[in-house]
Amino acid sequence: TLFFEAQRCFFKMNSENRKPFTVLVEGNIGSGKTTFLEHFRQFEDITLLTEPVEQWRNLRGWNLLDLMYKDPAKWAMTFQSYVSLTMVDMHLRPTPTPVKLMERSIFSARYCFVENMLRNGILHEAEFAVLDEWFRFIQQHMSIDADLIVYLKTSPSVVHERIRKRARSEEQCVPLKYLEDLHQLHEDWLVNRAFAECPAPVVIIDADLDLSQITDEYKKSEHQILRKAV
Ligand code: DGT
């Protein structure tokens, strides 16, 4: 019995220490990341980490997302440092299942949003330097690896229209140019590989399709995600 007990403990330790197969769901604002994650709610053995945006809208009663959109020069640094914290929290969150799906990551925060804010002068170079040092430190010292990236690829004009329709109050002044810039940065990061770091293989999904057709598109990626769940 001692042998069996030891064996049981060994298996338990092993399954607790085993890292989940981690999938990052990426794409422009309004590309349907939340809908994609919700599609996988029907399957067992997957942990879904959705909507960090709700935390950004309510930190002890403060709506950081709104502050950032209303006065970016003043609030961008504060907003991005909180985004980094919520992302690290998701990356490190212990997961009881063999598969973990995350909406966005610390990588898109750095390579798309922070990069964009640096390029258009919203972040001072000194502020950027601090955020980038944090990013590098986190990369070196914390376990934030991913196994697969699902890139929900869209056209800026399509997401612009979706954002207008969903009417999230903070986003009413988001111009098409902003979505075009973010689109290009997603492409540079995930398709053109312009940044040193692309943390995992990328699956591209055509996310311009509307809701009635997109389920078929989502199904195409199911096997890549689910076969890891066994
Ligand atoms: P979905 O489900 O694809 O429609 O996704 P969304 O649009 O609900 O979620 P997301 O993360 O693309 O964007 C949420 C809002 O937060 C959006 O107004 C853009 C903003 N946002 C997200 N991440 C960052 C970031 O790292 N920096 C900045 N400045 N804004 C961000």
mmCIF file of C-alpha atoms and ligand atoms in Angstrom:
data_model
loop_
_atom_site.group_PDB
_atom_site.id
_atom_site.type_symbol
_atom_site.label_atom_id
_atom_site.label_comp_id
_atom_site.label_asym_id
_atom_site.label_seq_id
_atom_site.Cartn_x
_atom_site.Cartn_y
_atom_site.Cartn_z
ATOM 1 C CA THR A 1 0.000 0.000 0.000
ATOM 2 C CA LEU A 2 2.898 2.317 0.689
ATOM 3 C CA PHE A 3 3.962 1.840 -2.910
ATOM 4 C CA PHE A 4 0.495 2.707 -4.205
ATOM 5 C CA GLU A 5 0.271 5.709 -1.931
ATOM 6 C CA ALA A 6 3.650 6.952 -3.228
ATOM 7 C CA GLN A 7 2.517 6.375 -6.776
ATOM 8 C CA ARG A 8 -0.729 8.280 -6.130
ATOM 9 C CA CYS A 9 1.230 11.194 -4.652
ATOM 10 C CA PHE A 10 3.577 11.163 -7.603
ATOM 11 C CA PHE A 11 0.731 11.367 -10.104
ATOM 12 C CA LYS A 12 -0.949 14.082 -8.083
ATOM 13 C CA MET A 13 2.255 16.137 -7.931
ATOM 14 C CA ASN A 14 2.795 15.623 -11.590
ATOM 15 C CA SER A 15 -0.640 16.779 -12.631
ATOM 16 C CA GLU A 16 -0.444 19.792 -10.313
ATOM 17 C CA ASN A 17 2.915 20.858 -11.684
ATOM 18 C CA ARG A 18 2.134 20.190 -15.290
ATOM 19 C CA LYS A 19 1.704 23.369 -17.291
ATOM 20 C CA PRO A 20 -1.551 23.725 -19.179
ATOM 21 C CA PHE A 21 -1.530 23.996 -22.967
ATOM 22 C CA THR A 22 -1.886 27.762 -23.175
ATOM 23 C CA VAL A 23 -3.666 29.498 -26.052
ATOM 24 C CA LEU A 24 -3.609 33.280 -26.498
ATOM 25 C CA VAL A 25 -6.549 34.742 -28.399
ATOM 26 C CA GLU A 26 -5.427 37.913 -30.164
ATOM 27 C CA GLY A 27 -6.867 40.408 -32.648
ATOM 28 C CA ASN A 28 -7.877 44.029 -33.046
ATOM 29 C CA ILE A 29 -10.457 45.746 -30.832
ATOM 30 C CA GLY A 30 -13.862 44.307 -31.782
ATOM 31 C CA SER A 31 -12.433 41.276 -33.600
ATOM 32 C CA GLY A 32 -14.588 38.860 -31.563
ATOM 33 C CA LYS A 33 -12.152 37.531 -28.991
ATOM 34 C CA THR A 34 -14.813 37.211 -26.310
ATOM 35 C CA THR A 35 -17.157 35.394 -28.720
ATOM 36 C CA PHE A 36 -14.348 33.033 -29.688
ATOM 37 C CA LEU A 37 -13.666 32.189 -26.059
ATOM 38 C CA GLU A 38 -17.367 31.723 -25.340
ATOM 39 C CA HIS A 39 -17.532 29.164 -28.172
ATOM 40 C CA PHE A 40 -15.202 26.937 -26.143
ATOM 41 C CA ARG A 41 -17.342 27.093 -23.000
ATOM 42 C CA GLN A 42 -19.203 23.992 -24.246
ATOM 43 C CA PHE A 43 -16.079 21.838 -23.813
ATOM 44 C CA GLU A 44 -14.850 20.351 -20.570
ATOM 45 C CA ASP A 45 -11.271 20.617 -19.463
ATOM 46 C CA ILE A 46 -10.721 24.151 -20.716
ATOM 47 C CA THR A 47 -10.235 27.173 -18.492
ATOM 48 C CA LEU A 48 -11.363 30.442 -20.083
ATOM 49 C CA LEU A 49 -9.804 33.679 -18.896
ATOM 50 C CA THR A 50 -11.970 36.377 -20.459
ATOM 51 C CA GLU A 51 -12.398 40.115 -20.379
ATOM 52 C CA PRO A 52 -9.626 41.759 -18.411
ATOM 53 C CA VAL A 53 -11.296 44.898 -19.789
ATOM 54 C CA GLU A 54 -13.871 44.693 -16.990
ATOM 55 C CA GLN A 55 -11.052 45.121 -14.476
ATOM 56 C CA TRP A 56 -9.750 48.127 -16.406
ATOM 57 C CA ARG A 57 -13.196 49.707 -16.200
ATOM 58 C CA ASN A 58 -13.435 49.309 -12.464
ATOM 59 C CA LEU A 59 -10.383 49.485 -10.265
ATOM 60 C CA ARG A 60 -11.687 50.401 -6.823
ATOM 61 C CA GLY A 61 -14.411 52.337 -8.605
ATOM 62 C CA TRP A 62 -12.077 54.063 -11.087
ATOM 63 C CA ASN A 63 -12.621 53.559 -14.809
ATOM 64 C CA LEU A 64 -9.034 53.567 -16.087
ATOM 65 C CA LEU A 65 -10.117 52.740 -19.647
ATOM 66 C CA ASP A 66 -12.308 55.840 -19.721
ATOM 67 C CA LEU A 67 -9.593 58.045 -18.187
ATOM 68 C CA MET A 68 -7.124 56.757 -20.780
ATOM 69 C CA TYR A 69 -9.426 57.496 -23.740
ATOM 70 C CA LYS A 70 -10.398 60.932 -22.380
ATOM 71 C CA ASP A 71 -6.887 62.146 -21.589
ATOM 72 C CA PRO A 72 -4.327 59.728 -23.041
ATOM 73 C CA ALA A 73 -1.289 61.938 -22.436
ATOM 74 C CA LYS A 74 -2.077 61.985 -18.725
ATOM 75 C CA TRP A 75 -3.366 58.445 -18.178
ATOM 76 C CA ALA A 76 -1.649 56.168 -20.718
ATOM 77 C CA MET A 77 1.188 55.217 -18.394
ATOM 78 C CA THR A 78 -1.122 54.452 -15.481
ATOM 79 C CA PHE A 79 -3.462 52.479 -17.721
ATOM 80 C CA GLN A 80 -0.706 50.414 -19.333
ATOM 81 C CA SER A 81 0.933 49.583 -16.042
ATOM 82 C CA TYR A 82 -2.399 48.243 -14.761
ATOM 83 C CA VAL A 83 -2.948 46.344 -18.022
ATOM 84 C CA SER A 84 0.453 44.673 -17.472
ATOM 85 C CA LEU A 85 -0.511 43.658 -13.955
ATOM 86 C CA THR A 86 -3.827 42.113 -15.031
ATOM 87 C CA MET A 87 -2.081 40.284 -17.866
ATOM 88 C CA VAL A 88 0.629 38.848 -15.631
ATOM 89 C CA ASP A 89 -2.121 37.738 -13.275
ATOM 90 C CA MET A 90 -3.805 35.832 -16.135
ATOM 91 C CA HIS A 91 -0.519 34.331 -17.356
ATOM 92 C CA LEU A 92 0.347 33.050 -13.885
ATOM 93 C CA ARG A 93 -3.145 31.970 -12.779
ATOM 94 C CA PRO A 94 -3.028 28.284 -11.747
ATOM 95 C CA THR A 95 -5.290 26.247 -13.973
ATOM 96 C CA PRO A 96 -6.957 22.998 -12.942
ATOM 97 C CA THR A 97 -7.511 21.905 -16.561
ATOM 98 C CA PRO A 98 -5.040 20.757 -19.245
ATOM 99 C CA VAL A 99 -5.980 23.653 -21.562
ATOM 100 C CA LYS A 100 -6.120 27.366 -20.837
ATOM 101 C CA LEU A 101 -7.525 30.015 -23.226
ATOM 102 C CA MET A 102 -6.606 33.631 -22.539
ATOM 103 C CA GLU A 103 -8.098 36.773 -24.053
ATOM 104 C CA ARG A 104 -5.053 38.827 -25.069
ATOM 105 C CA SER A 105 -1.681 38.730 -23.372
ATOM 106 C CA ILE A 106 1.143 40.832 -22.068
ATOM 107 C CA PHE A 107 2.672 40.455 -25.538
ATOM 108 C CA SER A 108 -0.084 42.293 -27.433
ATOM 109 C CA ALA A 109 -0.150 44.944 -24.722
ATOM 110 C CA ARG A 110 3.556 45.549 -25.384
ATOM 111 C CA TYR A 111 3.855 44.969 -29.148
ATOM 112 C CA CYS A 112 0.577 46.524 -30.252
ATOM 113 C CA PHE A 113 -0.794 49.005 -27.715
ATOM 114 C CA VAL A 114 2.330 50.321 -25.977
ATOM 115 C CA GLU A 115 4.197 50.366 -29.291
ATOM 116 C CA ASN A 116 1.412 52.404 -30.845
ATOM 117 C CA MET A 117 1.373 54.865 -27.952
ATOM 118 C CA LEU A 118 5.118 55.341 -28.288
ATOM 119 C CA ARG A 119 4.914 55.897 -32.033
ATOM 120 C CA ASN A 120 2.177 58.486 -31.841
ATOM 121 C CA GLY A 121 3.809 60.341 -28.962
ATOM 122 C CA ILE A 122 1.209 59.542 -26.303
ATOM 123 C CA LEU A 123 3.850 57.852 -24.184
ATOM 124 C CA HIS A 124 7.018 59.784 -23.442
ATOM 125 C CA GLU A 125 10.156 57.814 -24.280
ATOM 126 C CA ALA A 126 11.024 57.737 -20.600
ATOM 127 C CA GLU A 127 7.611 56.240 -19.743
ATOM 128 C CA PHE A 128 8.044 53.727 -22.528
ATOM 129 C CA ALA A 129 11.473 52.790 -21.152
ATOM 130 C CA VAL A 130 9.966 51.988 -17.739
ATOM 131 C CA LEU A 131 7.176 49.853 -19.234
ATOM 132 C CA ASP A 132 9.640 48.057 -21.476
ATOM 133 C CA GLU A 133 11.989 47.292 -18.571
ATOM 134 C CA TRP A 134 9.047 45.785 -16.670
ATOM 135 C CA PHE A 135 8.124 43.744 -19.732
ATOM 136 C CA ARG A 136 11.671 42.388 -20.097
ATOM 137 C CA PHE A 137 11.927 41.624 -16.406
ATOM 138 C CA ILE A 138 8.621 39.731 -16.473
ATOM 139 C CA GLN A 139 9.696 37.811 -19.568
ATOM 140 C CA GLN A 140 12.959 36.757 -17.986
ATOM 141 C CA HIS A 141 11.749 35.881 -14.527
ATOM 142 C CA MET A 142 8.162 34.714 -14.821
ATOM 143 C CA SER A 143 6.594 31.801 -16.520
ATOM 144 C CA ILE A 144 4.470 33.495 -19.175
ATOM 145 C CA ASP A 145 4.964 31.094 -22.080
ATOM 146 C CA ALA A 146 2.274 30.183 -24.580
ATOM 147 C CA ASP A 147 1.790 27.169 -26.835
ATOM 148 C CA LEU A 148 -0.486 28.587 -29.528
ATOM 149 C CA ILE A 149 -1.778 31.957 -30.690
ATOM 150 C CA VAL A 150 -5.159 32.255 -32.378
ATOM 151 C CA TYR A 151 -5.113 35.452 -34.438
ATOM 152 C CA LEU A 152 -8.590 36.723 -35.263
ATOM 153 C CA LYS A 153 -7.727 38.681 -38.363
ATOM 154 C CA THR A 154 -10.086 41.507 -39.375
ATOM 155 C CA SER A 155 -10.266 44.553 -41.587
ATOM 156 C CA PRO A 156 -10.123 47.863 -39.741
ATOM 157 C CA SER A 157 -13.333 49.085 -41.403
ATOM 158 C CA VAL A 158 -15.239 45.988 -40.238
ATOM 159 C CA VAL A 159 -14.204 46.357 -36.594
ATOM 160 C CA HIS A 160 -14.840 50.090 -36.767
ATOM 161 C CA GLU A 161 -18.452 49.364 -37.654
ATOM 162 C CA ARG A 162 -18.758 46.684 -34.923
ATOM 163 C CA ILE A 163 -17.374 49.048 -32.304
ATOM 164 C CA ARG A 164 -19.852 51.697 -33.376
ATOM 165 C CA LYS A 165 -22.713 49.199 -33.071
ATOM 166 C CA ARG A 166 -21.740 47.759 -29.696
ATOM 167 C CA ALA A 167 -21.538 51.307 -28.343
ATOM 168 C CA ARG A 168 -19.244 50.713 -25.380
ATOM 169 C CA SER A 169 -19.302 54.216 -23.891
ATOM 170 C CA GLU A 170 -15.519 54.644 -23.579
ATOM 171 C CA GLU A 171 -14.920 53.721 -27.229
ATOM 172 C CA GLN A 172 -17.238 56.157 -28.963
ATOM 173 C CA CYS A 173 -14.402 58.379 -30.174
ATOM 174 C CA VAL A 174 -12.151 55.573 -31.509
ATOM 175 C CA PRO A 175 -11.153 56.747 -35.004
ATOM 176 C CA LEU A 176 -10.596 54.441 -37.974
ATOM 177 C CA LYS A 177 -6.932 55.508 -38.106
ATOM 178 C CA TYR A 178 -6.358 54.098 -34.603
ATOM 179 C CA LEU A 179 -7.802 50.726 -35.669
ATOM 180 C CA GLU A 180 -5.685 50.773 -38.843
ATOM 181 C CA ASP A 181 -2.531 51.364 -36.798
ATOM 182 C CA LEU A 182 -3.424 48.598 -34.336
ATOM 183 C CA HIS A 183 -4.234 46.260 -37.225
ATOM 184 C CA GLN A 184 -0.819 46.915 -38.781
ATOM 185 C CA LEU A 185 0.909 46.251 -35.469
ATOM 186 C CA HIS A 186 -0.923 42.922 -35.063
ATOM 187 C CA GLU A 187 0.146 42.023 -38.606
ATOM 188 C CA ASP A 188 3.741 43.070 -37.957
ATOM 189 C CA TRP A 189 3.867 41.047 -34.765
ATOM 190 C CA LEU A 190 2.013 37.886 -35.818
ATOM 191 C CA VAL A 191 2.387 37.674 -39.599
ATOM 192 C CA ASN A 192 5.420 39.715 -40.678
ATOM 193 C CA ARG A 193 7.331 38.802 -37.498
ATOM 194 C CA ALA A 194 8.801 42.272 -37.237
ATOM 195 C CA PHE A 195 9.390 41.959 -33.489
ATOM 196 C CA ALA A 196 11.958 39.627 -32.045
ATOM 197 C CA GLU A 197 9.386 37.816 -30.012
ATOM 198 C CA CYS A 198 6.489 35.735 -31.270
ATOM 199 C CA PRO A 199 5.952 33.399 -28.353
ATOM 200 C CA ALA A 200 4.129 30.551 -30.146
ATOM 201 C CA PRO A 201 2.918 29.238 -33.517
ATOM 202 C CA VAL A 202 0.075 31.298 -34.978
ATOM 203 C CA VAL A 203 -3.263 30.087 -36.363
ATOM 204 C CA ILE A 204 -5.042 32.743 -38.431
ATOM 205 C CA ILE A 205 -8.831 32.917 -38.518
ATOM 206 C CA ASP A 206 -10.864 35.106 -40.856
ATOM 207 C CA ALA A 207 -12.830 37.081 -38.297
ATOM 208 C CA ASP A 208 -14.450 39.510 -40.744
ATOM 209 C CA LEU A 209 -17.282 37.011 -41.198
ATOM 210 C CA ASP A 210 -20.431 37.824 -39.321
ATOM 211 C CA LEU A 211 -21.725 35.867 -36.362
ATOM 212 C CA SER A 212 -23.871 33.435 -38.353
ATOM 213 C CA GLN A 213 -20.867 32.186 -40.354
ATOM 214 C CA ILE A 214 -18.073 32.544 -37.854
ATOM 215 C CA THR A 215 -18.889 29.382 -35.900
ATOM 216 C CA ASP A 216 -17.732 27.296 -38.863
ATOM 217 C CA GLU A 217 -14.503 29.276 -38.904
ATOM 218 C CA TYR A 218 -14.050 28.703 -35.165
ATOM 219 C CA LYS A 219 -14.639 24.975 -35.601
ATOM 220 C CA LYS A 220 -11.569 24.801 -37.839
ATOM 221 C CA SER A 221 -9.350 25.657 -34.899
ATOM 222 C CA GLU A 222 -11.087 23.303 -32.455
ATOM 223 C CA HIS A 223 -8.902 20.298 -33.143
ATOM 224 C CA GLN A 224 -5.711 22.250 -32.596
ATOM 225 C CA ILE A 225 -6.909 23.353 -29.202
ATOM 226 C CA LEU A 226 -8.899 20.323 -28.077
ATOM 227 C CA ARG A 227 -6.499 17.535 -28.947
ATOM 228 C CA LYS A 228 -4.344 18.968 -26.188
ATOM 229 C CA ALA A 229 -7.164 18.460 -23.723
ATOM 230 C CA VAL A 230 -6.771 14.675 -23.536
HETATM 231 P P1 DGT B 1 -13.410 41.630 -28.693
HETATM 232 O O1 DGT B 1 -14.047 40.551 -27.878
HETATM 233 O O2 DGT B 1 -12.486 41.094 -29.739
HETATM 234 O O3 DGT B 1 -14.404 42.609 -29.224
HETATM 235 O O4 DGT B 1 -12.415 42.374 -27.702
HETATM 236 P P2 DGT B 1 -12.587 43.721 -26.965
HETATM 237 O O5 DGT B 1 -12.580 44.831 -27.960
HETATM 238 O O6 DGT B 1 -13.704 43.655 -25.976
HETATM 239 O O7 DGT B 1 -11.249 43.724 -26.095
HETATM 240 P P3 DGT B 1 -9.841 44.389 -26.379
HETATM 241 O O8 DGT B 1 -8.885 43.830 -25.380
HETATM 242 O O9 DGT B 1 -9.446 44.272 -27.804
HETATM 243 O O10 DGT B 1 -10.064 45.910 -26.085
HETATM 244 C C1 DGT B 1 -10.724 46.409 -24.961
HETATM 245 C C2 DGT B 1 -10.505 47.904 -24.854
HETATM 246 O O11 DGT B 1 -9.276 48.140 -24.204
HETATM 247 C C3 DGT B 1 -10.405 48.612 -26.177
HETATM 248 O O12 DGT B 1 -11.025 49.866 -26.060
HETATM 249 C C4 DGT B 1 -8.939 48.765 -26.421
HETATM 250 C C5 DGT B 1 -8.402 48.802 -25.067
HETATM 251 N N1 DGT B 1 -7.149 48.067 -24.882
HETATM 252 C C6 DGT B 1 -6.935 46.781 -24.765
HETATM 253 N N2 DGT B 1 -5.674 46.493 -24.450
HETATM 254 C C7 DGT B 1 -5.088 47.643 -24.371
HETATM 255 C C8 DGT B 1 -3.788 48.027 -24.091
HETATM 256 O O13 DGT B 1 -2.865 47.263 -23.777
HETATM 257 N N3 DGT B 1 -3.608 49.347 -24.172
HETATM 258 C C9 DGT B 1 -4.587 50.208 -24.564
HETATM 259 N N4 DGT B 1 -4.298 51.484 -24.700
HETATM 260 N N5 DGT B 1 -5.819 49.875 -24.777
HETATM 261 C C10 DGT B 1 -6.044 48.625 -24.685
#
